[in-house]
Coordinates of C-alpha atoms in Angstrom, one line a residue:
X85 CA -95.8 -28.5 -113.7
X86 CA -95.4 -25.7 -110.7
X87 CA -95.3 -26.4 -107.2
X88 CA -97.9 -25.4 -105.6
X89 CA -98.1 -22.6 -103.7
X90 CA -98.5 -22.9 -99.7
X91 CA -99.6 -20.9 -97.2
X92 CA -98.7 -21.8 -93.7
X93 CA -101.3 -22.0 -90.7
X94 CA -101.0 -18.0 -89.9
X95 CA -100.3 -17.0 -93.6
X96 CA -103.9 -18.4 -94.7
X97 CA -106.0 -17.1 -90.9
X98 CA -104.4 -13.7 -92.3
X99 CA -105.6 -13.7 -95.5
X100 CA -108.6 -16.2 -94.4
X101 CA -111.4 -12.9 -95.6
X102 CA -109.4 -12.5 -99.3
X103 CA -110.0 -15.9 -99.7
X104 CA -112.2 -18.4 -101.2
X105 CA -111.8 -21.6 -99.1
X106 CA -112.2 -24.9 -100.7
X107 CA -112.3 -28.4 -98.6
X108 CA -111.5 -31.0 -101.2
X109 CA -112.0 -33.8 -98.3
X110 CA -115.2 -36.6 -98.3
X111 CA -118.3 -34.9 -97.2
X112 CA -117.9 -37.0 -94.2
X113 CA -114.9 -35.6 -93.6
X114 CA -115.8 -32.4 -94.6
X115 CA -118.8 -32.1 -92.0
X116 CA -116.5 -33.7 -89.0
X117 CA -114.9 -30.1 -88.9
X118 CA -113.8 -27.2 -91.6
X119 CA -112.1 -24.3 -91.6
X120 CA -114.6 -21.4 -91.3
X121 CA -116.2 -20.3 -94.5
X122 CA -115.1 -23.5 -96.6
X123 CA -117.0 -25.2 -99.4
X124 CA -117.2 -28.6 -99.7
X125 CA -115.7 -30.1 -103.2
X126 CA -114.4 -33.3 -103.0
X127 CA -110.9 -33.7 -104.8
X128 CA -112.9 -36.7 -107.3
X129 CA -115.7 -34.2 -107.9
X130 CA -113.0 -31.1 -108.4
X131 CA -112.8 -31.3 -112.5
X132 CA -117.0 -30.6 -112.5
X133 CA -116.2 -27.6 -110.5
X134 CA -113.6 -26.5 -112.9
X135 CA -115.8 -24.0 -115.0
X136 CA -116.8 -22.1 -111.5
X137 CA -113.2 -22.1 -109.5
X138 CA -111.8 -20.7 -112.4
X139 CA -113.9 -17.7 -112.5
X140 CA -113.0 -16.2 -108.5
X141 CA -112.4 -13.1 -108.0
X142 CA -110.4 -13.7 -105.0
X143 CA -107.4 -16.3 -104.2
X144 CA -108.4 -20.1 -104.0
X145 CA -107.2 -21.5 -101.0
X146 CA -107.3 -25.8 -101.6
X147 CA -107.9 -27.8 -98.1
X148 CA -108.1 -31.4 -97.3
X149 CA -106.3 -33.0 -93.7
X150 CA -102.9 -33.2 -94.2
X151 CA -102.1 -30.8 -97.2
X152 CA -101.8 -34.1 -99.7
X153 CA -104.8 -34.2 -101.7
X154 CA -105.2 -30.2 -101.4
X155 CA -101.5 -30.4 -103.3
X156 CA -103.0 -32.3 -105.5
X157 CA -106.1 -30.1 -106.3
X158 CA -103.4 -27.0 -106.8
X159 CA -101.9 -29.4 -109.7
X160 CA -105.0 -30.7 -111.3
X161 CA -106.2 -27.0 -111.4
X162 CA -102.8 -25.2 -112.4
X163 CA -103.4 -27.8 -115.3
X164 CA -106.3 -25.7 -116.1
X165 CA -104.7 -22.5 -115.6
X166 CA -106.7 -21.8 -112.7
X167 CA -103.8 -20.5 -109.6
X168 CA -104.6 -22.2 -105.7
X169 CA -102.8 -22.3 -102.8
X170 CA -102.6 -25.0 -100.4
X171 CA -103.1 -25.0 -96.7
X172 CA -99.5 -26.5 -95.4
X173 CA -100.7 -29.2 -92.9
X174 CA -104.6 -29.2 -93.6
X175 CA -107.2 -29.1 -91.3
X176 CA -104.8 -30.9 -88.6
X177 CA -102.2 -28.2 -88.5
X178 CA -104.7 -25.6 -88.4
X179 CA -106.4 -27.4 -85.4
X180 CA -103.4 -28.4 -83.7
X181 CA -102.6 -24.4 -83.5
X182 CA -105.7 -24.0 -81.6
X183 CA -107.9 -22.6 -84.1
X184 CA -111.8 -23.1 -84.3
X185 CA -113.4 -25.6 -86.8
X186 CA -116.5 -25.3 -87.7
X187 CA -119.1 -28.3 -87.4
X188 CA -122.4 -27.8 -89.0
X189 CA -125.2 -28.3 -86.2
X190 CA -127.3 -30.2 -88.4
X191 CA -124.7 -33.1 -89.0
X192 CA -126.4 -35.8 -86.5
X193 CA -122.8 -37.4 -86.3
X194 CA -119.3 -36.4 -87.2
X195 CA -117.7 -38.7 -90.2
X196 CA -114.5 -40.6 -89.8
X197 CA -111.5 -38.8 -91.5
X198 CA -110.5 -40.9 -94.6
X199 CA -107.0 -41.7 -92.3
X200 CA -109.3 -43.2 -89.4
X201 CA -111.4 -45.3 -92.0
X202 CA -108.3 -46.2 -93.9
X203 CA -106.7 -47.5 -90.9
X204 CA -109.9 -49.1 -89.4
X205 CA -110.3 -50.9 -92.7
X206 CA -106.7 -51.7 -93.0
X207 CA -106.7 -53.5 -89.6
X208 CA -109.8 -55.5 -90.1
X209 CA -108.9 -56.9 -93.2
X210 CA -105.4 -57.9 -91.8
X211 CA -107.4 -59.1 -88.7
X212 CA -109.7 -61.1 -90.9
X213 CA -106.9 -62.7 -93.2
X214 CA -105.1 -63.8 -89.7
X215 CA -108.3 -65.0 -88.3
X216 CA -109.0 -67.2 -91.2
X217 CA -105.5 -68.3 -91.6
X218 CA -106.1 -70.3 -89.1
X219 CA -108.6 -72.6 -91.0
X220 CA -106.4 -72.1 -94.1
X221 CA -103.0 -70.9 -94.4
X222 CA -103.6 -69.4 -97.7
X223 CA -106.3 -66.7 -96.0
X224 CA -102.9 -64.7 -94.2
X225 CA -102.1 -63.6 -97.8
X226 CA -105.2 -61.4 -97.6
X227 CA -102.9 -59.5 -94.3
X228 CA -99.8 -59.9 -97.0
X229 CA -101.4 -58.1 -99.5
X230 CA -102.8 -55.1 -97.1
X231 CA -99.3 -55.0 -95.6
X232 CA -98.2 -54.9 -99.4
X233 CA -100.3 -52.0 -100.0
X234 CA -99.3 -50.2 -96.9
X235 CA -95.7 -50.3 -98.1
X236 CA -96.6 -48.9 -101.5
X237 CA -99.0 -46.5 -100.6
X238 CA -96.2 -44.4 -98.0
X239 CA -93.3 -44.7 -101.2
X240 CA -95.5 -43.2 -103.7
X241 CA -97.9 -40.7 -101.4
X242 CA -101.2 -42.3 -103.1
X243 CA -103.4 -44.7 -101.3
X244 CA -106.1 -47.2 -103.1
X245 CA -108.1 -48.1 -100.2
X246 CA -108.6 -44.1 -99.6
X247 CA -109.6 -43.5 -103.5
X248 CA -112.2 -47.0 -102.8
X249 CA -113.1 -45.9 -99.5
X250 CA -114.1 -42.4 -100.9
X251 CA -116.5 -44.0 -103.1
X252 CA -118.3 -45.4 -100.5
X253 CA -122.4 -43.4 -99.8
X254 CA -121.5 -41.3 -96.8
X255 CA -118.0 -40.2 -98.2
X256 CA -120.0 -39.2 -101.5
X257 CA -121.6 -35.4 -102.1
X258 CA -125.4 -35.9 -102.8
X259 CA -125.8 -34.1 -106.1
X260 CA -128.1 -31.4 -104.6
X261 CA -125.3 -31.0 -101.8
X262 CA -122.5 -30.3 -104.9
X263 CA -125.0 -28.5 -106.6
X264 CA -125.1 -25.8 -103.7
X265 CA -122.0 -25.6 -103.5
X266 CA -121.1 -24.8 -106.5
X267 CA -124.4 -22.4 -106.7
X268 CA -122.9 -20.6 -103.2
X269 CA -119.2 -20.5 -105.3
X270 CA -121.2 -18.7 -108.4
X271 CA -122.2 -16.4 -105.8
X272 CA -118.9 -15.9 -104.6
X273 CA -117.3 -15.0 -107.9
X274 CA -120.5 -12.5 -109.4

């Protein structure tokens, strides 16, 4: 399989009109703050939108926070024959050098980024495991197997409270959302 190809911060605000932006972040995440022009398909929901990313007409450009799961859109589509870049960095980097994001008005409130809910879920559970270890002893391997699953989740790049927290209602598309997308994406490529 190829590496990916990645475009750094000021490569892909460059080339930011040649391309076809695509956010594979929660929707939560998604409406808390996009790159201008980006549609929402969430990595889990990319191999529905195969059929329509691989007919653009211009460059794909794959987004998520950190540049992780847009790597691993670039793969899962280079699979398919269909060529993406990734954004090096994510939506972070390309905040952190001072450039806008947009926020759709009509979002009442922003979403937690899956990093914020991982780690707020993360803490709980340990917090819970510790409380109740008190009563019983046994309960603090609840905050042995987070810790556990901390560890493994930074040596192999994956996380399985991000892929469980990601199924959760406001981190998943409403079909009539996906569906727009992927009508706007037809639109794109005709």
């Amino acid at each position: 399989m190829n590496t990916p190809v990645s475009l750094d911060v000021d490569q892909a605000r460059a080339r930011l009109g040649e391309l076809t932006v695509i956010d594979v972040r929660t929707p939560g995440e998604y409406a808390s703050g996009h790159l201008p022009g980006a549609l929402n398909v969430p990595l889990d929901r990319l191999r529905h939108a195969l059929p329509a990313l691989g007919k653009a007409r211009t460059g794909l450009l794959m987004v998520c926070a950190s540049g992780n799961r847009s790597a691993n859109a670039c793969a899962l589509l280079a699979e398919h024959g269909v060529a993406a870049a990734t954004l090096t960095g994510g939506t972070g980097a390309w905040a952190e050098r001072g450039h806008a994001l947009h926020r759709p008005a009509t979002t009442a409130r922003a979403g937690w980024s899956m990093e914020r809910q991982v780690r707020f879920t993360a803490g709980t559970v340990v917090l819970t495991g510790l409380g109740l270890g008190l009563l019983r002893p046994a309960w603090r391997l609840l905050s042995a197997g987070v810790a556990g699953g901390l560890v493994f989740s930074a040596l192999t790049d994956t996380c399985g409270m991000a892929a469980m927290l990601a199924k959760l209602p406001h981190n998943r598309p409403r079909p009539a959302d996906l569906d727009a997308t992927l009508a706007a994406l037809e639109e794109r490529v005709s």
